Coordinates of C-alpha atoms and ligand atoms in Angstrom, one line a residue:
M698 CA -7.7 -0.2 17.8
R699 CA -10.1 2.6 18.6
I700 CA -9.8 4.0 15.2
Y701 CA -9.7 0.6 13.6
R702 CA -13.1 0.1 15.4
L703 CA -14.2 3.4 14.3
L704 CA -13.3 3.1 10.8
L705 CA -14.9 -0.4 10.5
A706 CA -18.3 0.4 12.0
R707 CA -18.7 3.2 9.5
F708 CA -16.8 1.5 6.6
G709 CA -17.3 -2.2 7.0
P710 CA -14.4 -4.6 5.4
R711 CA -13.1 -3.4 2.5
D712 CA -12.0 -7.0 0.7
W713 CA -8.5 -5.8 -0.3
W714 CA -6.0 -6.3 -2.1
P715 CA -7.3 -6.0 -5.5
G716 CA -5.5 -8.9 -7.5
E717 CA -6.4 -12.1 -9.3
S718 CA -3.0 -13.9 -7.7
P719 CA 0.0 -13.2 -5.5
F720 CA 1.9 -11.9 -8.5
E721 CA -0.9 -9.6 -9.7
V722 CA -1.2 -7.9 -6.1
M723 CA 2.8 -7.6 -6.2
T724 CA 2.6 -5.9 -10.0
G725 CA -0.1 -3.6 -8.4
A726 CA 2.0 -2.0 -5.5
V727 CA 5.1 -1.5 -7.9
L728 CA 2.5 0.1 -10.4
T729 CA 0.4 2.2 -7.9
Q730 CA 3.5 4.4 -6.7
N731 CA 2.4 7.9 -7.5
T732 CA -0.7 7.1 -9.2
A733 CA -4.0 6.7 -8.3
W734 CA -5.4 3.2 -8.2
R735 CA -7.9 3.5 -11.2
N736 CA -4.7 4.1 -13.8
V737 CA -3.4 0.4 -12.0
E738 CA -5.9 -1.2 -12.8
R739 CA -5.9 0.5 -16.3
A740 CA -2.5 -1.1 -16.6
I741 CA -3.3 -4.7 -15.4
A742 CA -5.8 -5.0 -17.9
N743 CA -3.0 -4.6 -20.1
L744 CA -0.6 -6.7 -18.9
R745 CA -3.6 -9.8 -18.7
A746 CA -4.5 -8.7 -22.2
L747 CA -0.5 -9.6 -23.3
G748 CA -0.5 -12.8 -21.0
L749 CA 2.1 -10.7 -19.2
T750 CA 0.7 -12.6 -15.7
T751 CA 4.0 -14.4 -14.3
P752 CA 7.3 -12.8 -13.6
E753 CA 8.3 -15.6 -16.2
A754 CA 6.2 -14.1 -19.0
V755 CA 7.2 -10.0 -17.6
L756 CA 11.1 -10.9 -17.9
A757 CA 10.3 -13.0 -21.4
A758 CA 8.1 -9.8 -22.8
D759 CA 9.5 -7.1 -25.3
G760 CA 10.6 -4.4 -23.4
E761 CA 8.6 -2.0 -25.4
A762 CA 5.4 -3.7 -25.4
L763 CA 5.8 -3.9 -21.8
E764 CA 6.5 -0.2 -20.9
R765 CA 3.4 0.2 -23.6
A766 CA 1.4 -1.8 -21.3
L767 CA 2.1 0.3 -18.1
V768 CA 1.8 3.5 -20.2
P769 CA -1.5 4.0 -18.0
S770 CA 0.2 3.8 -14.5
G771 CA 2.9 6.9 -15.5
Y772 CA 6.5 6.5 -15.2
Y773 CA 6.5 3.3 -17.2
T774 CA 9.9 3.1 -17.9
V775 CA 11.0 3.2 -14.6
K776 CA 8.3 1.1 -13.1
A777 CA 8.7 -1.7 -16.2
R778 CA 12.4 -1.6 -14.9
R779 CA 11.4 -2.3 -11.3
L780 CA 8.7 -4.6 -12.1
R781 CA 11.4 -6.5 -14.0
A782 CA 13.7 -6.4 -11.0
L783 CA 11.1 -7.7 -8.7
C784 CA 10.5 -10.4 -11.2
S785 CA 14.2 -11.3 -11.0
S786 CA 14.1 -11.5 -7.5
V787 CA 11.3 -13.6 -7.1
L788 CA 11.7 -15.9 -9.7
E789 CA 15.8 -16.7 -8.5
G790 CA 15.9 -20.4 -6.8
G791 CA 12.2 -21.1 -9.0
A792 CA 11.5 -22.6 -11.8
G793 CA 8.9 -21.2 -14.0
G794 CA 6.1 -18.4 -12.3
L795 CA 6.0 -16.9 -9.1
D796 CA 8.4 -19.0 -6.7
P797 CA 6.4 -20.0 -3.8
E798 CA 9.4 -20.5 -1.0
V799 CA 9.9 -16.6 -2.2
L800 CA 6.8 -15.8 -0.2
R801 CA 7.1 -18.3 2.3
L802 CA 10.0 -16.6 4.2
P803 CA 9.7 -15.8 7.1
L804 CA 8.4 -11.8 7.4
E805 CA 11.9 -10.1 8.0
A806 CA 13.9 -12.2 5.2
L807 CA 11.1 -12.1 3.1
R808 CA 11.2 -7.8 3.4
E809 CA 14.7 -7.7 3.4
R810 CA 14.5 -9.7 -0.4
L811 CA 12.3 -7.2 -0.9
L812 CA 14.0 -4.1 -0.4
S813 CA 16.8 -5.1 -2.2
V814 CA 15.2 -4.7 -5.0
N815 CA 16.0 -1.1 -6.9
G816 CA 13.3 0.9 -6.9
V817 CA 10.6 -1.4 -3.8
G818 CA 11.0 0.9 -0.8
P819 CA 9.4 0.0 2.4
E820 CA 6.0 1.0 1.9
T821 CA 5.9 -1.2 -1.6
A822 CA 7.6 -4.3 0.4
D823 CA 5.1 -4.1 3.2
S824 CA 2.1 -4.1 0.6
I825 CA 3.5 -7.4 -0.8
V826 CA 4.7 -9.0 2.2
L827 CA 1.3 -7.8 3.8
Y828 CA -1.4 -8.2 0.4
A829 CA 0.7 -10.7 -1.5
A830 CA 2.3 -13.2 1.6
G831 CA -0.4 -12.8 4.3
K832 CA 2.2 -11.8 6.7
P833 CA 2.0 -9.1 9.4
S834 CA 3.8 -6.2 8.4
F835 CA 2.2 -2.7 8.7
V836 CA 1.9 -0.8 5.6
V837 CA 2.2 3.3 6.0
D838 CA 1.3 5.4 3.4
A839 CA 0.5 9.5 3.1
Y840 CA -2.9 9.2 4.4
T841 CA -1.3 7.2 7.2
R842 CA 0.5 10.1 8.4
R843 CA -1.9 12.5 7.4
I844 CA -4.8 10.8 9.8
L845 CA -1.6 10.5 12.7
S846 CA -0.6 13.9 12.8
R847 CA -3.9 15.4 12.4
H848 CA -4.8 13.8 15.4
S849 CA -1.6 14.3 17.0
L850 CA -0.6 10.8 17.5
A851 CA 2.6 11.3 15.5
A852 CA 4.5 14.2 13.5
G853 CA 3.8 12.9 10.6
D854 CA 7.3 13.1 9.2
E855 CA 9.2 10.8 11.2
P856 CA 11.1 8.1 9.1
Y857 CA 8.8 4.9 7.8
E858 CA 10.3 2.4 10.6
E859 CA 9.1 4.5 13.3
I860 CA 5.1 4.9 11.8
R861 CA 5.5 1.1 11.1
A862 CA 6.3 0.2 14.6
L863 CA 4.0 2.8 16.3
F864 CA 1.3 0.4 14.8
M865 CA 3.3 -2.7 15.0
D866 CA 4.0 -2.4 18.7
S867 CA 0.7 -1.1 19.8
L868 CA -1.3 -3.6 18.1
P869 CA -1.5 -8.0 17.6
R870 CA 0.6 -9.4 14.8
D871 CA -2.3 -9.9 12.7
A872 CA -2.2 -10.0 8.7
R873 CA -6.1 -9.7 8.8
L874 CA -6.3 -7.2 11.0
Y875 CA -3.0 -4.9 9.2
N876 CA -4.6 -5.5 6.0
E877 CA -8.1 -4.5 7.1
Y878 CA -6.6 -1.3 9.1
H879 CA -4.0 0.1 5.9
A880 CA -7.3 0.3 3.8
L881 CA -9.5 1.7 6.2
L882 CA -7.4 4.4 6.4
V883 CA -7.0 4.7 3.0
A884 CA -10.9 4.9 2.7
A885 CA -11.1 7.4 5.1
G886 CA -8.3 9.9 3.6
N887 CA -10.1 9.2 0.6
M888 CA -13.3 10.4 1.3
Y889 CA -12.7 12.9 4.0
C890 CA -9.2 13.4 5.4
R891 CA -8.7 15.6 2.1
P892 CA -5.1 17.3 2.2
R893 CA -6.5 21.2 2.2
A894 CA -10.2 20.6 3.4
P895 CA -10.5 17.5 5.5
R896 CA -14.4 16.9 6.2
C897 CA -14.2 15.7 9.7
A898 CA -17.8 16.7 10.4
E899 CA -18.8 13.7 8.6
C900 CA -15.9 11.5 9.2
P901 CA -15.8 8.5 11.3
L902 CA -12.9 9.8 13.6
G903 CA -14.2 13.7 13.9
G904 CA -17.2 12.5 16.8
D905 CA -15.1 10.7 19.0
P906 CA -14.3 12.4 22.0
L907 CA -11.2 10.9 23.0
L908 CA -9.2 11.6 19.0
A909 CA -11.3 14.6 18.7
G910 CA -9.3 16.6 21.5
G911 CA -6.2 15.6 19.7
L912 CA -7.2 17.6 16.6
R913 CA -5.1 19.8 15.3
E914 CA -6.0 22.5 12.4
A915 CA -5.0 20.9 9.0
P916 CA -1.8 22.7 7.7
A917 CA -2.2 25.4 4.9
A918 CA -0.1 23.2 2.4
D919 CA 0.0 19.4 3.0
T920 CA 2.2 18.4 0.3
R921 CA 1.8 14.6 1.1
A922 CA -1.5 14.5 -1.1
R923 CA -2.1 11.8 -3.3
Ligands
SF4_1681 S1 -11.2 13.7 8.4 FE1 -11.1 14.9 10.3 S2 -11.2 13.4 11.8 FE2 -11.2 12.5 9.9 S3 -8.8 11.4 9.8 FE3 -9.1 14.0 8.8 S4 -8.4 14.9 10.5 FE4 -9.3 13.2 11.6

């Protein structure tokens, strides 16, 4: 909570996740794998222009047209396949658009269902659980690992579930808190906690006596760069 409060005091609420609908949030969670958000925005704009804004529309779309729309997000063939697989999963038992019952599943059931989709890993699944369904599942990404490891709060290369549990066992189970916290870590990672040259002097966590006490040198070559 100390980290959270310091980041919130500096950055303010981040109003995440950008998306006009739960389905668009899900789409963004798949498309943001291995690419910057600005590229995702261009791909989502293409999908909107083609009217591919529901799982049903994506599944009915021409394969090449779908891939072309996803080109800006990179790995477009793989991402088209993953997006289709996710659409099939969330449509199961539903009629037409996104089956609202899917998002109403209990947290763990929803998470398991998403994780069973080919190409959906825990970060993508938790992004959907948290930002599309509004359920308290903490999202762990490269920024989270880097910040924790640089403050000696984790090694940084632990299994995903271990880092997630560290947050979820230490914080109240609160979707709004997790939503904001993840967004704040991304902001700190983007602005200050760079892979090779962290800007600790300007960072809100750099001047905190407790957190600065655990600071260790940035690794010479952090391969978890974004
Ligand atoms: S920039 Fe420095 S103070 Fe800020 S999160 Fe990274 S290691 Fe911590």
